Amino acid sequence: MMGAWLQRHARSLLFLLAILAIGGALAAMKLPVSLFPTIDFPRIVVSVDAGDRPVNRMVLEVTQPLEQALRAVPGVESIRSTSSRGSAELSVNFGWGHDMIAALLQVQAAVNQSLPELPAGTRFEARRMDPTVFPVLGLALTSKQRDPVALRDFAYFQLRPLLTAIPGVARVDVLGGRQAEYQVRVDPARLQAYNLTLQDVATALSASNVLSAVGRLEDHYRLYLVLSDTSLHNLDEIRHTVLRTGGTGVVELDDVAQVVPAVAPQWTRVTANGLDAVLVNIRQQRGANTVAITQAVKQKLASFAHQIPADIQIKPYYDQSELVVASALSVRDAIGIGALLAAVILLLFLRNLRITLIVALVLPGVLAATVLLLNVLNMSFNIMTLGGMAAAVGLIVDDAVVMIEHIMRRLSESREDSGTPVLQAAMEMARPLAGSSLATVVIFAPLAFLGGVSGGFFKALALTMAASLIISFFVAFLAVPLLAHLWIKPETAARLEHRGPLLSRLHHGYGRGMGWLLRRPVLVLLPMLVLVGIGYFAFSHTGSGFMPKMDEGGFILDYKAPPGTSLTETDRLLRQVEAIVRATPEVDSYSRRTGTALGGGLTEANEGDFFIHLKPMPRRDIESIMSEVRQRVETEVPGLQIETAQLMEDLIGDLTAVPQPIEVKLFGDNQAQLQQLAPQIAASIGKVQGVVEVLSGVVIAGDAIDIRVDRVRAGLEGLDPEAATRQIKDLLAGNVASQIPAGEKMIGLRVWTPADLRARVQQLEGLRLQAPDGHVLPLSRIATVSISQGQAQIVREDLKPMVAVTARIEGRDLGSTMKDVQAGLRNFNLPAGVYIEYGGLYQQQQQSFRDLSVVFAAALLLVTVLLLFLYERFAVVLAILATVLLAVSGVFVGLWLTGTELNISAMMGMTMIIGIVTEVAIFYFAELGLEGHHDSPALIEAGTQRMRPILMTSLIAILALLPLALGIGTGSAMQTPLAIAIISGLLLAVPLVLLLMPALYLLMQGRQKPEAA
């Protein structure tokens, strides 16, 4: 019935499949291309600025009230706060899958409600953490002739608007350079002679630089806006600003001050390739096309090249599209190589170009239709979706091969010239094909409930594979029989079904060996126990990790100079680091930020980061380059603490607030006690082999100069503490009294004192203050000046004081290293009330492993239900499940032999083995009837008939995954553990299905005296 329907609608079905394939090819041209899937990381960061108040007051007055307010936001799971002098950063973590748009609005509302209770002038910013907070393209602008002001102006006022208009660009940030301003350097003696104050000067400048609408006038049928314009336009007008008039004459600004063009004070520095630079960071919108944005930027710059001054060099210091394109090309090559190897296997086994052509049409058609579905689901090409398609190549081909092989066998048994036997054979294979396809698809269902980083990344891979396998089933069921009906004749099938001498000998040996084994089925228990033992041994000797390691072509170097180190001294130290970086032959370019960081966060003038871009392959692997740079910096630049990490590791760490692999969290009620214990913990961790870049977690801010105004002494002079503080601030930091337009920018007008009067600590006591009655006094008359040591940042997690000791790992796996760390701390004598928890990537790994273990168990249960539905016989189900679980031993052996870590990618492969081995087993049992008792000859015959398709499909799946397993290309490394796990399981699954499973099934259905084979 179904066969007749297929024959009637052959043209329409083939045309529909062709349309889907063409639609997928067109969709592939416009599908966004990005590095990661679109992931909603459940984290919001609230940055708070509350002036310069001390750390302990910052915690009491700002951090704690905000923690209490944010704790009430629905869905909040944990809060970590870091308080520094005058600033705080609160990391608010939600559960995976939470609506982060609503969460952001609720967080903002909670902070806004708390603002009236916080110190006056407190400001905050709340932002979602997702991959778009990091730039997709970074440009470094350098010039040997142009000053930093002109370089920044060119970047900000010309490049920034040009690039912001590109579709998909969310924001363009400009870092580095200097901002111009006019500085009014007041002479205190001359100011005192005229009985004026700095505030008088600032007030006069502000009042003399006004542009304001003062009314409207209607005259002669026209309406006019009346403007009062007293704007200052140039240095000469500023110098002649009137400060006072009276009987003694006019006092102009030029009489008491020197007005000069200058630059605004700045406590950050940016360099690129050894030169002071301006960095232009381009951030994309969520879901935008990374490659398209990068190409558009380059095209814009090329069209704008004639307007770029010849002395300005623009060079990308970071280009995410390089990794994206390299990953896409390597996965594309893996798909192509896998498909070619699959075609070779088909030709070797079936020796017919027409059959190979059928399969060759199926593979691109299924992949194209999968792309069309990705487009409908608003997904993108990324390392996970492309990896999913590459991993699915062998399974897609398997469906077509199984159908083709069965059709050929049935066609060779018929001598009819019509195509009816082809469609009848297809109907015979419908049930096993549906069951085998479902076996590989249902294992992905539990992944819908998988959270954490593993769920965020591997859901995209699972959805891609599931979609391709579902499409593959329909193509194998509908298109393959129709193409076989058109192109394969009975005589062709009969010729191809003729067994060669090799296959005949293989079948004969299989029959004899199985005949002996099936007479003694209990003997299979011994190899089963051996396999379990070998699997356990391999498992216990396999290292564990989190995310697969891949060479991204660049890395981050975070650094921190000793607390309180000035920007100038920090810059001097970093020039030495730059020399080390430039001397590394594999380095292509680098950029450096001091006082700021690529990923934001709290930073002082003594810390920042490098991004170091490496030359393309061939070169040394990135881990050895990072290790060499780290060792040289530690040896040649003592006192500088550094951390190195590849960008993706650093990015994921920043997005999840756990950037280091090792994080030992000390909790207690006494912050000072925790800060004393942290260095001891760090020393203990540092003794573990493979542990590097150990940081105690105690971050000290720079020293402070405390000016304590004596209220009584100030009152006797006619000053209140606030007025005195305001004058001190004007003397030391200046007062930006107004702004003057200059083309498309505004230039600040800062009233200040000469630098030589405030350059040393000792000079502060001599600062001249003016009382309301006009008399002048030194600061030392009303205040004491002292230097206080820098205060440590205070970190709290879930409202409890905490210090986090962190470290990275070199040359070892995460699991074994953490075992040694925990063993070293197990006997550490902690004071009462202090306890340890482990965080970092290790915590993420443990949570992911627990989640994936649940997924593995759920997949096993779903497969069990499917098998019961298909066979309704526990003997069949138990025999298949035992075979599946034994194949997992092969996964551990493969990981151990190849030195591959057991990480979330490998565990995904281990889960997929359940479905793949079940698929092979279903094809074996498809040869047996569903009813009655199966004896030894029937089992041997089933194995003989199914040997060729099982060998073919398994070899095709293995060879299709081989490019990924070998890690050919950049992006394939993400799927290498997955591919190794599947290949290892399949290599063991073939003999298990053909040899062990029949004997186990015979043993379970009841001991029967076998007949001779």
PDB file of N, CA, C and O in Angstrom, residues 291-333:
ATOM      1  N   VAL A 291      31.300  37.316  10.911  1.00  0.00           N
ATOM      2  CA  VAL A 291      32.125  37.393   9.699  1.00  0.00           C
ATOM      3  C   VAL A 291      31.673  38.546   8.816  1.00  0.00           C
ATOM      4  O   VAL A 291      32.501  39.299   8.274  1.00  0.00           O
ATOM      5  N   ALA A 292      30.355  38.713   8.674  1.00  0.00           N
ATOM      6  CA  ALA A 292      29.844  39.799   7.842  1.00  0.00           C
ATOM      7  C   ALA A 292      30.234  41.160   8.407  1.00  0.00           C
ATOM      8  O   ALA A 292      30.580  42.079   7.655  1.00  0.00           O
ATOM      9  N   ILE A 293      30.180  41.298   9.733  1.00  0.00           N
ATOM     10  CA  ILE A 293      30.571  42.573  10.359  1.00  0.00           C
ATOM     11  C   ILE A 293      32.038  42.862  10.095  1.00  0.00           C
ATOM     12  O   ILE A 293      32.408  43.981   9.717  1.00  0.00           O
ATOM     13  N   THR A 294      32.888  41.874  10.273  1.00  0.00           N
ATOM     14  CA  THR A 294      34.323  42.072  10.064  1.00  0.00           C
ATOM     15  C   THR A 294      34.616  42.440   8.616  1.00  0.00           C
ATOM     16  O   THR A 294      35.412  43.353   8.342  1.00  0.00           O
ATOM     17  N   GLN A 295      33.963  41.748   7.684  1.00  0.00           N
ATOM     18  CA  GLN A 295      34.170  42.065   6.267  1.00  0.00           C
ATOM     19  C   GLN A 295      33.683  43.477   5.953  1.00  0.00           C
ATOM     20  O   GLN A 295      34.338  44.221   5.201  1.00  0.00           O
ATOM     21  N   ALA A 296      32.536  43.854   6.537  1.00  0.00           N
ATOM     22  CA  ALA A 296      31.998  45.195   6.299  1.00  0.00           C
ATOM     23  C   ALA A 296      32.923  46.265   6.853  1.00  0.00           C
ATOM     24  O   ALA A 296      33.112  47.325   6.234  1.00  0.00           O
ATOM     25  N   VAL A 297      33.520  46.009   8.025  1.00  0.00           N
ATOM     26  CA  VAL A 297      34.466  46.967   8.602  1.00  0.00           C
ATOM     27  C   VAL A 297      35.667  47.144   7.681  1.00  0.00           C
ATOM     28  O   VAL A 297      36.109  48.282   7.406  1.00  0.00           O
ATOM     29  N   LYS A 298      36.202  46.049   7.188  1.00  0.00           N
ATOM     30  CA  LYS A 298      37.365  46.135   6.300  1.00  0.00           C
ATOM     31  C   LYS A 298      37.027  46.853   5.003  1.00  0.00           C
ATOM     32  O   LYS A 298      37.840  47.637   4.483  1.00  0.00           O
ATOM     33  N   GLN A 299      35.814  46.616   4.483  1.00  0.00           N
ATOM     34  CA  GLN A 299      35.392  47.315   3.270  1.00  0.00           C
ATOM     35  C   GLN A 299      35.230  48.815   3.526  1.00  0.00           C
ATOM     36  O   GLN A 299      35.626  49.643   2.708  1.00  0.00           O
ATOM     37  N   LYS A 300      34.654  49.163   4.683  1.00  0.00           N
ATOM     38  CA  LYS A 300      34.491  50.572   5.043  1.00  0.00           C
ATOM     39  C   LYS A 300      35.850  51.261   5.151  1.00  0.00           C
ATOM     40  O   LYS A 300      36.040  52.380   4.661  1.00  0.00           O
ATOM     41  N   LEU A 301      36.788  50.579   5.812  1.00  0.00           N
ATOM     42  CA  LEU A 301      38.117  51.165   5.969  1.00  0.00           C
ATOM     43  C   LEU A 301      38.816  51.318   4.618  1.00  0.00           C
ATOM     44  O   LEU A 301      39.526  52.310   4.389  1.00  0.00           O
ATOM     45  N   ALA A 302      38.605  50.341   3.736  1.00  0.00           N
ATOM     46  CA  ALA A 302      39.212  50.439   2.406  1.00  0.00           C
ATOM     47  C   ALA A 302      38.631  51.617   1.619  1.00  0.00           C
ATOM     48  O   ALA A 302      39.366  52.354   0.950  1.00  0.00           O
ATOM     49  N   SER A 303      37.319  51.806   1.702  1.00  0.00           N
ATOM     50  CA  SER A 303      36.694  52.929   0.989  1.00  0.00           C
ATOM     51  C   SER A 303      37.041  54.274   1.633  1.00  0.00           C
ATOM     52  O   SER A 303      36.980  55.315   0.979  1.00  0.00           O
ATOM     53  N   PHE A 304      37.409  54.236   2.902  1.00  0.00           N
ATOM     54  CA  PHE A 304      37.726  55.453   3.654  1.00  0.00           C
ATOM     55  C   PHE A 304      39.232  55.741   3.636  1.00  0.00           C
ATOM     56  O   PHE A 304      39.686  56.725   4.203  1.00  0.00           O
ATOM     57  N   ALA A 305      39.999  54.866   2.965  1.00  0.00           N
ATOM     58  CA  ALA A 305      41.460  54.924   3.049  1.00  0.00           C
ATOM     59  C   ALA A 305      42.016  56.262   2.584  1.00  0.00           C
ATOM     60  O   ALA A 305      43.004  56.760   3.146  1.00  0.00           O
ATOM     61  N   HIS A 306      41.403  56.886   1.577  1.00  0.00           N
ATOM     62  CA  HIS A 306      41.931  58.149   1.058  1.00  0.00           C
ATOM     63  C   HIS A 306      41.780  59.297   2.065  1.00  0.00           C
ATOM     64  O   HIS A 306      42.429  60.349   1.915  1.00  0.00           O
ATOM     65  N   GLN A 307      40.921  59.100   3.095  1.00  0.00           N
ATOM     66  CA  GLN A 307      40.733  60.135   4.100  1.00  0.00           C
ATOM     67  C   GLN A 307      41.534  59.860   5.380  1.00  0.00           C
ATOM     68  O   GLN A 307      41.482  60.644   6.324  1.00  0.00           O
ATOM     69  N   ILE A 308      42.230  58.736   5.399  1.00  0.00           N
ATOM     70  CA  ILE A 308      43.052  58.394   6.567  1.00  0.00           C
ATOM     71  C   ILE A 308      44.426  59.009   6.380  1.00  0.00           C
ATOM     72  O   ILE A 308      45.097  58.744   5.374  1.00  0.00           O
ATOM     73  N   PRO A 309      44.879  59.839   7.309  1.00  0.00           N
ATOM     74  CA  PRO A 309      46.215  60.434   7.169  1.00  0.00           C
ATOM     75  C   PRO A 309      47.285  59.362   6.994  1.00  0.00           C
ATOM     76  O   PRO A 309      47.208  58.276   7.572  1.00  0.00           O
ATOM     77  N   ALA A 310      48.297  59.699   6.196  1.00  0.00           N
ATOM     78  CA  ALA A 310      49.320  58.711   5.846  1.00  0.00           C
ATOM     79  C   ALA A 310      50.110  58.234   7.050  1.00  0.00           C
ATOM     80  O   ALA A 310      50.632  57.107   7.056  1.00  0.00           O
ATOM     81  N   ASP A 311      50.212  59.058   8.099  1.00  0.00           N
ATOM     82  CA  ASP A 311      51.027  58.673   9.252  1.00  0.00           C
ATOM     83  C   ASP A 311      50.282  57.762  10.224  1.00  0.00           C
ATOM     84  O   ASP A 311      50.886  57.227  11.155  1.00  0.00           O
ATOM     85  N   ILE A 312      48.972  57.587  10.051  1.00  0.00           N
ATOM     86  CA  ILE A 312      48.184  56.743  10.957  1.00  0.00           C
ATOM     87  C   ILE A 312      48.136  55.320  10.415  1.00  0.00           C
ATOM     88  O   ILE A 312      47.706  55.078   9.279  1.00  0.00           O
ATOM     89  N   GLN A 313      48.586  54.390  11.230  1.00  0.00           N
ATOM     90  CA  GLN A 313      48.536  52.972  10.873  1.00  0.00           C
ATOM     91  C   GLN A 313      47.361  52.317  11.604  1.00  0.00           C
ATOM     92  O   GLN A 313      47.230  52.454  12.826  1.00  0.00           O
ATOM     93  N   ILE A 314      46.515  51.634  10.868  1.00  0.00           N
ATOM     94  CA  ILE A 314      45.373  50.917  11.447  1.00  0.00           C
ATOM     95  C   ILE A 314      45.588  49.424  11.209  1.00  0.00           C
ATOM     96  O   ILE A 314      45.660  48.982  10.058  1.00  0.00           O
ATOM     97  N   LYS A 315      45.685  48.688  12.307  1.00  0.00           N
ATOM     98  CA  LYS A 315      45.929  47.250  12.200  1.00  0.00           C
ATOM     99  C   LYS A 315      45.056  46.510  13.202  1.00  0.00           C
ATOM    100  O   LYS A 315      44.983  46.907  14.359  1.00  0.00           O
ATOM    101  N   PRO A 316      44.379  45.448  12.767  1.00  0.00           N
ATOM    102  CA  PRO A 316      43.581  44.673  13.744  1.00  0.00           C
ATOM    103  C   PRO A 316      44.492  44.027  14.782  1.00  0.00           C
ATOM    104  O   PRO A 316      45.497  43.404  14.432  1.00  0.00           O
ATOM    105  N   TYR A 317      44.160  44.207  16.047  1.00  0.00           N
ATOM    106  CA  TYR A 317      44.905  43.507  17.092  1.00  0.00           C
ATOM    107  C   TYR A 317      44.145  42.275  17.563  1.00  0.00           C
ATOM    108  O   TYR A 317      44.704  41.401  18.211  1.00  0.00           O
ATOM    109  N   TYR A 318      42.856  42.209  17.225  1.00  0.00           N
ATOM    110  CA  TYR A 318      42.061  41.018  17.527  1.00  0.00           C
ATOM    111  C   TYR A 318      40.956  40.922  16.501  1.00  0.00           C
ATOM    112  O   TYR A 318      40.256  41.899  16.223  1.00  0.00           O
ATOM    113  N   ASP A 319      40.824  39.750  15.906  1.00  0.00           N
ATOM    114  CA  ASP A 319      39.789  39.526  14.895  1.00  0.00           C
ATOM    115  C   ASP A 319      39.162  38.168  15.152  1.00  0.00           C
ATOM    116  O   ASP A 319      39.723  37.132  14.827  1.00  0.00           O
ATOM    117  N   GLN A 320      37.986  38.194  15.779  1.00  0.00           N
ATOM    118  CA  GLN A 320      37.311  36.939  16.114  1.00  0.00           C
ATOM    119  C   GLN A 320      36.911  36.166  14.867  1.00  0.00           C
ATOM    120  O   GLN A 320      36.819  34.946  14.896  1.00  0.00           O
ATOM    121  N   SER A 321      36.698  36.869  13.766  1.00  0.00           N
ATOM    122  CA  SER A 321      36.275  36.189  12.546  1.00  0.00           C
ATOM    123  C   SER A 321      37.350  35.240  12.027  1.00  0.00           C
ATOM    124  O   SER A 321      37.045  34.277  11.321  1.00  0.00           O
ATOM    125  N   GLU A 322      38.633  35.510  12.356  1.00  0.00           N
ATOM    126  CA  GLU A 322      39.694  34.592  11.926  1.00  0.00           C
ATOM    127  C   GLU A 322      39.448  33.209  12.512  1.00  0.00           C
ATOM    128  O   GLU A 322      39.547  32.198  11.808  1.00  0.00           O
ATOM    129  N   LEU A 323      39.156  33.159  13.817  1.00  0.00           N
ATOM    130  CA  LEU A 323      38.876  31.879  14.459  1.00  0.00           C
ATOM    131  C   LEU A 323      37.577  31.274  13.928  1.00  0.00           C
ATOM    132  O   LEU A 323      37.493  30.066  13.709  1.00  0.00           O
ATOM    133  N   VAL A 324      36.575  32.134  13.711  1.00  0.00           N
ATOM    134  CA  VAL A 324      35.288  31.643  13.199  1.00  0.00           C
ATOM    135  C   VAL A 324      35.459  31.031  11.810  1.00  0.00           C
ATOM    136  O   VAL A 324      35.012  29.919  11.537  1.00  0.00           O
ATOM    137  N   VAL A 325      36.138  31.774  10.918  1.00  0.00           N
ATOM    138  CA  VAL A 325      36.322  31.289   9.544  1.00  0.00           C
ATOM    139  C   VAL A 325      37.200  30.046   9.530  1.00  0.00           C
ATOM    140  O   VAL A 325      36.907  29.071   8.825  1.00  0.00           O
ATOM    141  N   ALA A 326      38.291  30.073  10.313  1.00  0.00           N
ATOM    142  CA  ALA A 326      39.173  28.903  10.367  1.00  0.00           C
ATOM    143  C   ALA A 326      38.415  27.681  10.885  1.00  0.00           C
ATOM    144  O   ALA A 326      38.580  26.568  10.364  1.00  0.00           O
ATOM    145  N   SER A 327      37.570  27.888  11.898  1.00  0.00           N
ATOM    146  CA  SER A 327      36.780  26.780  12.436  1.00  0.00           C
ATOM    147  C   SER A 327      35.800  26.264  11.387  1.00  0.00           C
ATOM    148  O   SER A 327      35.655  25.050  11.200  1.00  0.00           O
ATOM    149  N   ALA A 328      35.125  27.197  10.709  1.00  0.00           N
ATOM    150  CA  ALA A 328      34.150  26.792   9.694  1.00  0.00           C
ATOM    151  C   ALA A 328      34.827  26.034   8.553  1.00  0.00           C
ATOM    152  O   ALA A 328      34.319  25.002   8.083  1.00  0.00           O
ATOM    153  N   LEU A 329      35.990  26.522   8.123  1.00  0.00           N
ATOM    154  CA  LEU A 329      36.694  25.849   7.024  1.00  0.00           C
ATOM    155  C   LEU A 329      37.197  24.475   7.434  1.00  0.00           C
ATOM    156  O   LEU A 329      37.127  23.519   6.650  1.00  0.00           O
ATOM    157  N   SER A 330      37.706  24.375   8.674  1.00  0.00           N
ATOM    158  CA  SER A 330      38.223  23.081   9.108  1.00  0.00           C
ATOM    159  C   SER A 330      37.091  22.065   9.267  1.00  0.00           C
ATOM    160  O   SER A 330      37.251  20.891   8.910  1.00  0.00           O
ATOM    161  N   VAL A 331      35.946  22.516   9.777  1.00  0.00           N
ATOM    162  CA  VAL A 331      34.816  21.595   9.898  1.00  0.00           C
ATOM    163  C   VAL A 331      34.268  21.249   8.518  1.00  0.00           C
ATOM    164  O   VAL A 331      33.881  20.107   8.258  1.00  0.00           O
ATOM    165  N   ARG A 332      34.251  22.244   7.618  1.00  0.00           N
ATOM    166  CA  ARG A 332      33.836  21.958   6.237  1.00  0.00           C
ATOM    167  C   ARG A 332      34.750  20.911   5.610  1.00  0.00           C
ATOM    168  O   ARG A 332      34.292  19.976   4.940  1.00  0.00           O
ATOM    169  N   ASP A 333      36.060  21.068   5.834  1.00  0.00           N
ATOM    170  CA  ASP A 333      37.007  20.083   5.301  1.00  0.00           C
ATOM    171  C   ASP A 333      36.772  18.715   5.934  1.00  0.00           C
ATOM    172  O   ASP A 333      36.893  17.680   5.256  1.00  0.00           O
TER     173      ASP A 333
END
